[in-house]
mmCIF file of C-alpha atoms and ligand atoms in Angstrom:
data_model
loop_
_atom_site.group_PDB
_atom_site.id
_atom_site.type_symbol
_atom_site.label_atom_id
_atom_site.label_comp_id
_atom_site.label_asym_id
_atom_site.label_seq_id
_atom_site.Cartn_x
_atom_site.Cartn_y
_atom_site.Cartn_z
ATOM 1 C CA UNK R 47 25.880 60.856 94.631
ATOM 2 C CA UNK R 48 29.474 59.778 95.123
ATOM 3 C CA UNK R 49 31.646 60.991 97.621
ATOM 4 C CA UNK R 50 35.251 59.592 97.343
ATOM 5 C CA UNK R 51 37.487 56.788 95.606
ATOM 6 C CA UNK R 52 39.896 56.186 98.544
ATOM 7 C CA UNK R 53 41.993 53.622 96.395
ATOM 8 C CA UNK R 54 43.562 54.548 92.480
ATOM 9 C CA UNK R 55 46.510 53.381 91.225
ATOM 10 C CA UNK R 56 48.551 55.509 88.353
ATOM 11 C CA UNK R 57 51.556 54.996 86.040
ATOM 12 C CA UNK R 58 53.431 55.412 89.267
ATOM 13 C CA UNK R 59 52.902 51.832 90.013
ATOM 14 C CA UNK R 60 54.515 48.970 88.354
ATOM 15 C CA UNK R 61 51.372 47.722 87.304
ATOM 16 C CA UNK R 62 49.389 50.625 86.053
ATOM 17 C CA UNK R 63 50.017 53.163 82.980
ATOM 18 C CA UNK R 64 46.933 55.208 83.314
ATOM 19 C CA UNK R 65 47.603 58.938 83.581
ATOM 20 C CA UNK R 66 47.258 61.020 86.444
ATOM 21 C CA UNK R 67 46.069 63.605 83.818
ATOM 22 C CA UNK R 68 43.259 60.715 82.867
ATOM 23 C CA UNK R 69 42.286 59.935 86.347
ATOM 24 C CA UNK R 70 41.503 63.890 87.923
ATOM 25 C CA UNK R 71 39.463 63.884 84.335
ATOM 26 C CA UNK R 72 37.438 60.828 85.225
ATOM 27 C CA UNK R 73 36.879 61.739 88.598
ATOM 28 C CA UNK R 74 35.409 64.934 87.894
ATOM 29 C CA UNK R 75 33.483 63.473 85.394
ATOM 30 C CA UNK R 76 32.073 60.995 88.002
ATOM 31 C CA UNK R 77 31.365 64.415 90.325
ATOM 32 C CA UNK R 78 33.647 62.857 92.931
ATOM 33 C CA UNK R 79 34.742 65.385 95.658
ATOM 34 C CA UNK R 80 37.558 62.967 96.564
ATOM 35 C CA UNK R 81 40.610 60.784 95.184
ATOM 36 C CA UNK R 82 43.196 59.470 97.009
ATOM 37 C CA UNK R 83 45.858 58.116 94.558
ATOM 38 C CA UNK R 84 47.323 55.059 96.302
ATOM 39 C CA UNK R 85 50.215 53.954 94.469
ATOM 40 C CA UNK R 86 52.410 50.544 95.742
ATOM 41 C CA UNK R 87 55.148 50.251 97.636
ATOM 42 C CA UNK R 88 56.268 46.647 98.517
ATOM 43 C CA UNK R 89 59.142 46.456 99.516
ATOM 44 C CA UNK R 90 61.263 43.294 100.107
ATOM 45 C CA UNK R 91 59.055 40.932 98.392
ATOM 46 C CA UNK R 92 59.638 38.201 95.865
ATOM 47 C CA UNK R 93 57.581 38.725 93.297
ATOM 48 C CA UNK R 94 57.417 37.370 89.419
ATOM 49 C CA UNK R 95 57.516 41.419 88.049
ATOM 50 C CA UNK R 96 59.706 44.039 88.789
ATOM 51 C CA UNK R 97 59.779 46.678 91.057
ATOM 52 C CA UNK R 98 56.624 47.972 93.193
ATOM 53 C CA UNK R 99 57.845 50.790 94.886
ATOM 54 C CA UNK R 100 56.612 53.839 93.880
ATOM 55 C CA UNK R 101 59.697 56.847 93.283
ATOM 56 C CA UNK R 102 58.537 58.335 96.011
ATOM 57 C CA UNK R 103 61.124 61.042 94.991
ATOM 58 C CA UNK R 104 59.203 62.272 91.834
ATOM 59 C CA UNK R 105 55.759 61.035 92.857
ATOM 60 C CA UNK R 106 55.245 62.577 96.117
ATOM 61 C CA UNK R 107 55.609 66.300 94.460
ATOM 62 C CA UNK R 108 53.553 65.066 91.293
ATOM 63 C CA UNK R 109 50.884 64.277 93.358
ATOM 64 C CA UNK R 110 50.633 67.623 95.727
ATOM 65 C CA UNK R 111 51.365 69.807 92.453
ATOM 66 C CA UNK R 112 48.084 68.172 91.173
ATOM 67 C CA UNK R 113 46.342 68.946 94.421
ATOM 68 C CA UNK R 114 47.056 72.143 94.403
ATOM 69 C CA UNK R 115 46.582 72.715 91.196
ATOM 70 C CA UNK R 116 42.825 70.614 91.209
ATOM 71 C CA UNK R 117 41.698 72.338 94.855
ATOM 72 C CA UNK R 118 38.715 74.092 93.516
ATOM 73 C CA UNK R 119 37.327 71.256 91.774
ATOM 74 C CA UNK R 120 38.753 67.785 93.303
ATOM 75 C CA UNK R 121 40.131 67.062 96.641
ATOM 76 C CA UNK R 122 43.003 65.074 95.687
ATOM 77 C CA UNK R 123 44.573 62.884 98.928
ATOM 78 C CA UNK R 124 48.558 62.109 98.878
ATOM 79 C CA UNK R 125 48.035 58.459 99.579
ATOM 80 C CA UNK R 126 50.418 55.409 99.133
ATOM 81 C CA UNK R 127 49.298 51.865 99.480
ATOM 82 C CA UNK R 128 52.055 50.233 101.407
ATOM 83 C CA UNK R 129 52.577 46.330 101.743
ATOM 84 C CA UNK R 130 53.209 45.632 105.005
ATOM 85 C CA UNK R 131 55.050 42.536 106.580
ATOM 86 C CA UNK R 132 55.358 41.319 110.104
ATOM 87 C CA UNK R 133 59.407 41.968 109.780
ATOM 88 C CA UNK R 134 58.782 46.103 107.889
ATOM 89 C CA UNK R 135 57.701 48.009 110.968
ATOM 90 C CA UNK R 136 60.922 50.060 111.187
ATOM 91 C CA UNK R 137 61.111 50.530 106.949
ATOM 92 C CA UNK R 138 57.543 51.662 107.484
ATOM 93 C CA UNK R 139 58.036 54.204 110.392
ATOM 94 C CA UNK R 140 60.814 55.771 108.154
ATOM 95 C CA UNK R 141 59.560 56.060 104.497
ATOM 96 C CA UNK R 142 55.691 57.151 105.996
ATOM 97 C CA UNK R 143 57.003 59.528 108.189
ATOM 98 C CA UNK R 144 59.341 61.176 105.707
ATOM 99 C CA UNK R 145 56.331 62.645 103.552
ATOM 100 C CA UNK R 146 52.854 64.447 104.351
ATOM 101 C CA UNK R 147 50.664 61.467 103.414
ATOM 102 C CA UNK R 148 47.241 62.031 103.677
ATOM 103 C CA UNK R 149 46.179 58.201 103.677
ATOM 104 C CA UNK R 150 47.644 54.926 104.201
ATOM 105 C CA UNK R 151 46.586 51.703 103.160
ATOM 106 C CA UNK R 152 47.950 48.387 104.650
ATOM 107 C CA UNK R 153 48.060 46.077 102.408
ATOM 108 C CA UNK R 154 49.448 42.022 102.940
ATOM 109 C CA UNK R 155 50.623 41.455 99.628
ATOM 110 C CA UNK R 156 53.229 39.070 100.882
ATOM 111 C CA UNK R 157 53.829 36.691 103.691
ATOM 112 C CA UNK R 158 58.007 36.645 105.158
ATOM 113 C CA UNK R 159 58.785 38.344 101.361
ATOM 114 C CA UNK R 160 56.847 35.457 99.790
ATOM 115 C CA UNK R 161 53.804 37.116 96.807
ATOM 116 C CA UNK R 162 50.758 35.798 98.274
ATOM 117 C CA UNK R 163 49.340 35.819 94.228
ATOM 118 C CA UNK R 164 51.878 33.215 93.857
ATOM 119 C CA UNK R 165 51.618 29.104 93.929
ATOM 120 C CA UNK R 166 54.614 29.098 96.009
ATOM 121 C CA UNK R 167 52.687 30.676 98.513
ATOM 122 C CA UNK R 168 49.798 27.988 98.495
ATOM 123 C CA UNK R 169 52.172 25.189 98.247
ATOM 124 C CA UNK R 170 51.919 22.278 100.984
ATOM 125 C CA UNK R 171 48.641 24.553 102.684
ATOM 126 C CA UNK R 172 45.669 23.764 102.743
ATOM 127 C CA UNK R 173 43.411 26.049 102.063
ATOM 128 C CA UNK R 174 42.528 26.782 105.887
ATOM 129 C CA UNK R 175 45.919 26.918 106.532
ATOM 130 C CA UNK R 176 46.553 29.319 103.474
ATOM 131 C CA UNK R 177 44.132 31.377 104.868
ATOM 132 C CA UNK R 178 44.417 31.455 108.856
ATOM 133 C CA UNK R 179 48.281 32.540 107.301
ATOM 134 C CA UNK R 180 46.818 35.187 105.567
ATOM 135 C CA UNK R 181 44.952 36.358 108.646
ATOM 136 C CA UNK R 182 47.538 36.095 111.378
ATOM 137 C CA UNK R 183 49.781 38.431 109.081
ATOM 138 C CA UNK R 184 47.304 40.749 109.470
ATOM 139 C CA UNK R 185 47.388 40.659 112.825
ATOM 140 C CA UNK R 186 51.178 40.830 112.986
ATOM 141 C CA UNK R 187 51.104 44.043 110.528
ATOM 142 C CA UNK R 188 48.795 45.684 113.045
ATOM 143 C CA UNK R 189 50.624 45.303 115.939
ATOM 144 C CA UNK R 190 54.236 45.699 114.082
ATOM 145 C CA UNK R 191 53.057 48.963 112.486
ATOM 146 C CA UNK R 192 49.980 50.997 113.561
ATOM 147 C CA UNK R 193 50.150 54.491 112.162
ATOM 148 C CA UNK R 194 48.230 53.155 108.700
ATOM 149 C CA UNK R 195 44.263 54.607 107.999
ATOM 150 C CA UNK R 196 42.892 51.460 107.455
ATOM 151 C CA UNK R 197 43.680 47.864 106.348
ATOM 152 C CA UNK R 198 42.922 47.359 102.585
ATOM 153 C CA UNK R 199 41.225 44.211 100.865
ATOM 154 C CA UNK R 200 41.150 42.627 104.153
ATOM 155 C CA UNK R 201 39.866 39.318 102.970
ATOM 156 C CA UNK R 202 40.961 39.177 99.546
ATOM 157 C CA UNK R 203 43.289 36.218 99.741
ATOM 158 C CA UNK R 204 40.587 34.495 97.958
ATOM 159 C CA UNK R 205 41.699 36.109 95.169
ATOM 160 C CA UNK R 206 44.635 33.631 94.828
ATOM 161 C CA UNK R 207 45.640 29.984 94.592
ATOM 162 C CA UNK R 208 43.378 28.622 92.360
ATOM 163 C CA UNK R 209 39.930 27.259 92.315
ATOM 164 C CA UNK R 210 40.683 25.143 95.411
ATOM 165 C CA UNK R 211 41.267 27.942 97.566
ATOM 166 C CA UNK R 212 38.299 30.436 96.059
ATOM 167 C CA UNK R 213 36.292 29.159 98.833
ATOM 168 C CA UNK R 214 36.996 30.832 102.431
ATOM 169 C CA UNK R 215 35.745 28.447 105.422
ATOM 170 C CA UNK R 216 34.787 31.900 107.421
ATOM 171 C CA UNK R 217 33.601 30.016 110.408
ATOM 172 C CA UNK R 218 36.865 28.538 110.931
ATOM 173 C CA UNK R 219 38.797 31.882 110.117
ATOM 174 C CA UNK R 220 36.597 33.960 112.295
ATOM 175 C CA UNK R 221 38.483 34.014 115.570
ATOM 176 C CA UNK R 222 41.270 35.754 113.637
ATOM 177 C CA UNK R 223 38.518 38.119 111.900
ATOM 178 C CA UNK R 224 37.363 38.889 115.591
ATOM 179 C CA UNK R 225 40.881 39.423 117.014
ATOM 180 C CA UNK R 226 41.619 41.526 113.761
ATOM 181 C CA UNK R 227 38.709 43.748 114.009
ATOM 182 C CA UNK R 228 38.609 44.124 117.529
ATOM 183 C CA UNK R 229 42.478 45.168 117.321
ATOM 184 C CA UNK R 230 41.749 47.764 114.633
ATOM 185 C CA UNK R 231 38.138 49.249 116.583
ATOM 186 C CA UNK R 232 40.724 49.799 119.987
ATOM 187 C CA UNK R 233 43.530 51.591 117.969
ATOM 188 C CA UNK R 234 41.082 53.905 116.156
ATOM 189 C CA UNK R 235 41.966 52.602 112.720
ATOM 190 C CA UNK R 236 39.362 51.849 109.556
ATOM 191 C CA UNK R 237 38.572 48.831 106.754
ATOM 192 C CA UNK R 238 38.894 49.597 103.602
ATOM 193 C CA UNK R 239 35.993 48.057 101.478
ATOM 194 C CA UNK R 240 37.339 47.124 98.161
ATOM 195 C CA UNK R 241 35.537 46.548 95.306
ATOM 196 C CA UNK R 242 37.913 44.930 92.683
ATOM 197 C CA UNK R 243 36.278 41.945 93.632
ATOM 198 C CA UNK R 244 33.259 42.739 91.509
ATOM 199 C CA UNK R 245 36.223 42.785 88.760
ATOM 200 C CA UNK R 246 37.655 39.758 89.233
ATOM 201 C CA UNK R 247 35.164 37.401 88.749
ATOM 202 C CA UNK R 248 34.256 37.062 92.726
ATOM 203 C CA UNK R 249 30.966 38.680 92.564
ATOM 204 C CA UNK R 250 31.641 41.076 95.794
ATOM 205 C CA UNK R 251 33.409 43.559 97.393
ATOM 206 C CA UNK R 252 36.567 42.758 99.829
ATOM 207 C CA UNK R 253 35.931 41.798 102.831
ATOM 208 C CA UNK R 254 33.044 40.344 102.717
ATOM 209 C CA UNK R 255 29.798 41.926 104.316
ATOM 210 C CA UNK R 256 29.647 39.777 107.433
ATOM 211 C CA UNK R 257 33.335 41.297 107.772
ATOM 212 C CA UNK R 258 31.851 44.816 107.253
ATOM 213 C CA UNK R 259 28.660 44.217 109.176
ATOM 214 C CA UNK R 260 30.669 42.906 112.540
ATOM 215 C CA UNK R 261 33.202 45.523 112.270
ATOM 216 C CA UNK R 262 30.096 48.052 112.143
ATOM 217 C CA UNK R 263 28.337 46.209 115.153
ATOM 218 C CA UNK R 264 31.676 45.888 116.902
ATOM 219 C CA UNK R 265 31.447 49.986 116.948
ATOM 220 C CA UNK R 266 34.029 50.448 114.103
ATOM 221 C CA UNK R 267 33.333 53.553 112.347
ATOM 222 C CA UNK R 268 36.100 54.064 109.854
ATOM 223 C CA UNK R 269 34.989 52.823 106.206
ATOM 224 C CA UNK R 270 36.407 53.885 103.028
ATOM 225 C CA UNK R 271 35.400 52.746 99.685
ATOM 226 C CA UNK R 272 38.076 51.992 97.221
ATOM 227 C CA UNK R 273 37.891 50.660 93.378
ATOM 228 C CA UNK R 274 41.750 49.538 93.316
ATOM 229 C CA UNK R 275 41.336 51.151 89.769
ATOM 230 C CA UNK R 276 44.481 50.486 87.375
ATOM 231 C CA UNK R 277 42.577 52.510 84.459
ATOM 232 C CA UNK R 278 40.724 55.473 84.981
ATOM 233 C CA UNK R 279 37.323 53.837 83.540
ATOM 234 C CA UNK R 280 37.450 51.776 86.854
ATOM 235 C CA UNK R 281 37.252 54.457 89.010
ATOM 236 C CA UNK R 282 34.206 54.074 91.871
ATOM 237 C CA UNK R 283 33.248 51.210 89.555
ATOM 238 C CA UNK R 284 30.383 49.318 91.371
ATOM 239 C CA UNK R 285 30.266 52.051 94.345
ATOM 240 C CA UNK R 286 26.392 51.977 94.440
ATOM 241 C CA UNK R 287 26.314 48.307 95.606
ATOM 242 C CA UNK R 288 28.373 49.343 98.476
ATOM 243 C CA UNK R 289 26.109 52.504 99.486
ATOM 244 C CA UNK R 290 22.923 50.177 99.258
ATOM 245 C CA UNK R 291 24.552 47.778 101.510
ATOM 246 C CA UNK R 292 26.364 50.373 104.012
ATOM 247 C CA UNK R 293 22.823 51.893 104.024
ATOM 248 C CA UNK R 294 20.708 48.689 104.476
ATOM 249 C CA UNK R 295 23.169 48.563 107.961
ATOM 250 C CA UNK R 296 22.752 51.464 109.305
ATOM 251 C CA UNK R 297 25.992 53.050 107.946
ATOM 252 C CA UNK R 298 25.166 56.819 108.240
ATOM 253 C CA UNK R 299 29.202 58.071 107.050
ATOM 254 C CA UNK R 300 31.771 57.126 105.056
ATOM 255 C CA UNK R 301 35.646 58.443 106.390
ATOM 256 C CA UNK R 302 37.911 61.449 104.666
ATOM 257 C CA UNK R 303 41.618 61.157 105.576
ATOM 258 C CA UNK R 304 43.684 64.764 105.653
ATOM 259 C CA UNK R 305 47.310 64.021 106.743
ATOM 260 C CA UNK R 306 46.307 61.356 108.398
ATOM 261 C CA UNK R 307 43.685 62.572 110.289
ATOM 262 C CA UNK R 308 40.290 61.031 109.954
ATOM 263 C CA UNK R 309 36.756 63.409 109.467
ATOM 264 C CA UNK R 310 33.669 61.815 108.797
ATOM 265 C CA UNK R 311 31.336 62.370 105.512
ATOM 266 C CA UNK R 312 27.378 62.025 105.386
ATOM 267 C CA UNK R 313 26.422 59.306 103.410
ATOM 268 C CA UNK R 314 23.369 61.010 101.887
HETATM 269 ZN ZN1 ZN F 899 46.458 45.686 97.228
HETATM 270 ZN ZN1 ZN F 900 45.797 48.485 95.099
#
């Protein structure tokens, strides 16, 4: 049985054309109970595409027309998936607070403006550097901004650079991990496990489950599960690897977000 896809992206993103009309559809078809639609907003970040904010403007009353409209059937969240930098915390207080989100995912998709998907980002770093980088903005996002649900993809910087940066040396990143988890367990906040991963060729979900597992043994209790869909066929795509594992942990509840607030959901 599936419960919720905590992370969808629709034609309200700059990288997505699917349909909101396409994505209720599939997720009723999939006997979901929940969706949040998570659309992008980075702002102030150099990119090679256009525009990632979402028009808030038209979106925000798309999205709780739907919900009304859906409210027998679907529980459809107002969420936004917004990328964070160490330098946004003021630009974040002001666009979140200006609209009844229900969820919130913080996302690094770029490092002091720079695209993290880019070269230039990788350039003159090794790849322990490129990733402690990755990590410490993490850490900076948390403690610039803290009124996000949970941290999205938290690992996923794997993603990027090339072959020669595929491989993450965890050992050496894990005081960051520690300090990152640890952060997010004393402000009551959540990881996001992401499994785009699965869809891009890395064979697992984001972050990794030694991420998931010490967050869990840390006494973290607030887990989504999010596809990071762009088409509605990849909605809750591989979700049954991630109940097996939450289960094989001990994992007894998965987190539903209404205005921000967290409730908890049995797994089974
Ligand atoms: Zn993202
Ligand atoms: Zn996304």
């Amino acid at each position: 049985m599936l419960i919720s896809d905590y992370h969808v992206h629709s034609e309200f993103s700059g990288d997505s054309i699917e349909k909101l009309e396409s994505i209720i559809k599939r997720a009723k078809e999939l006997g979901l109970q929940e969706i949040a639609i998570t659309d992008h907003y980075d702002y102030d970040m150099k990119a090679n595409h256009e525009d990632f904010i979402v028009d808030l403007k038209n979106y925000v009353p798309k999205i709780l027309e739907l919900k009304d409209m859906n409210k027998k059937e679907l529980d459809i969240k107002l969420g936004i998936e917004f990328g964070m930098q160490g330098h946004l915390g003021d630009h974040a207080r002001k666009i979140l607070n200006a609209y009844p989100f229900d969820y919130v995912l913080s996302s690094v998709h770029s490092i002091e403006t720079i695209d993290i998907s880019l070269p230039e980002y990788f350039k003159g770093k090794t790849p322990l550097e490129a990733h402690r980088r990755y990590f410490e903005s993490v850490l900076e996002n948390i403690n610039t901004y803290d009124d996000f649900s949970v941290c999205s993809h938290l690992d996923f910087v794997t993603r990027y650079g090339g072959s020669d940066y595929r491989h993450m040396d965890y050992k050496k990143n894990w005081d960051l991990i520690e300090a990152i988890l640890k952060k997010l367990i004393s402000m009551n906040r959540g990881i996001e496990i992401n499994t785009s991963g699965f869809r891009y060729g890395e064979n697992r979900f984001y972050p990794c489950e030694d991420i998931v597992k010490e967050y869990y043994r840390l006494g973290g209790e607030i887990l989504t599960i999010g596809s990071d869909a762009h088409r509605a066929e990849h909605i809750a795509m591989d979700f049954s690897k991630v109940y097996d594992f939450l289960e094989s942990i001990g994992v007894k509840y998965i987190s539903s977000f209404n205005k921000r607030e967290v409730t908890f959901k049995k797994l089974k």
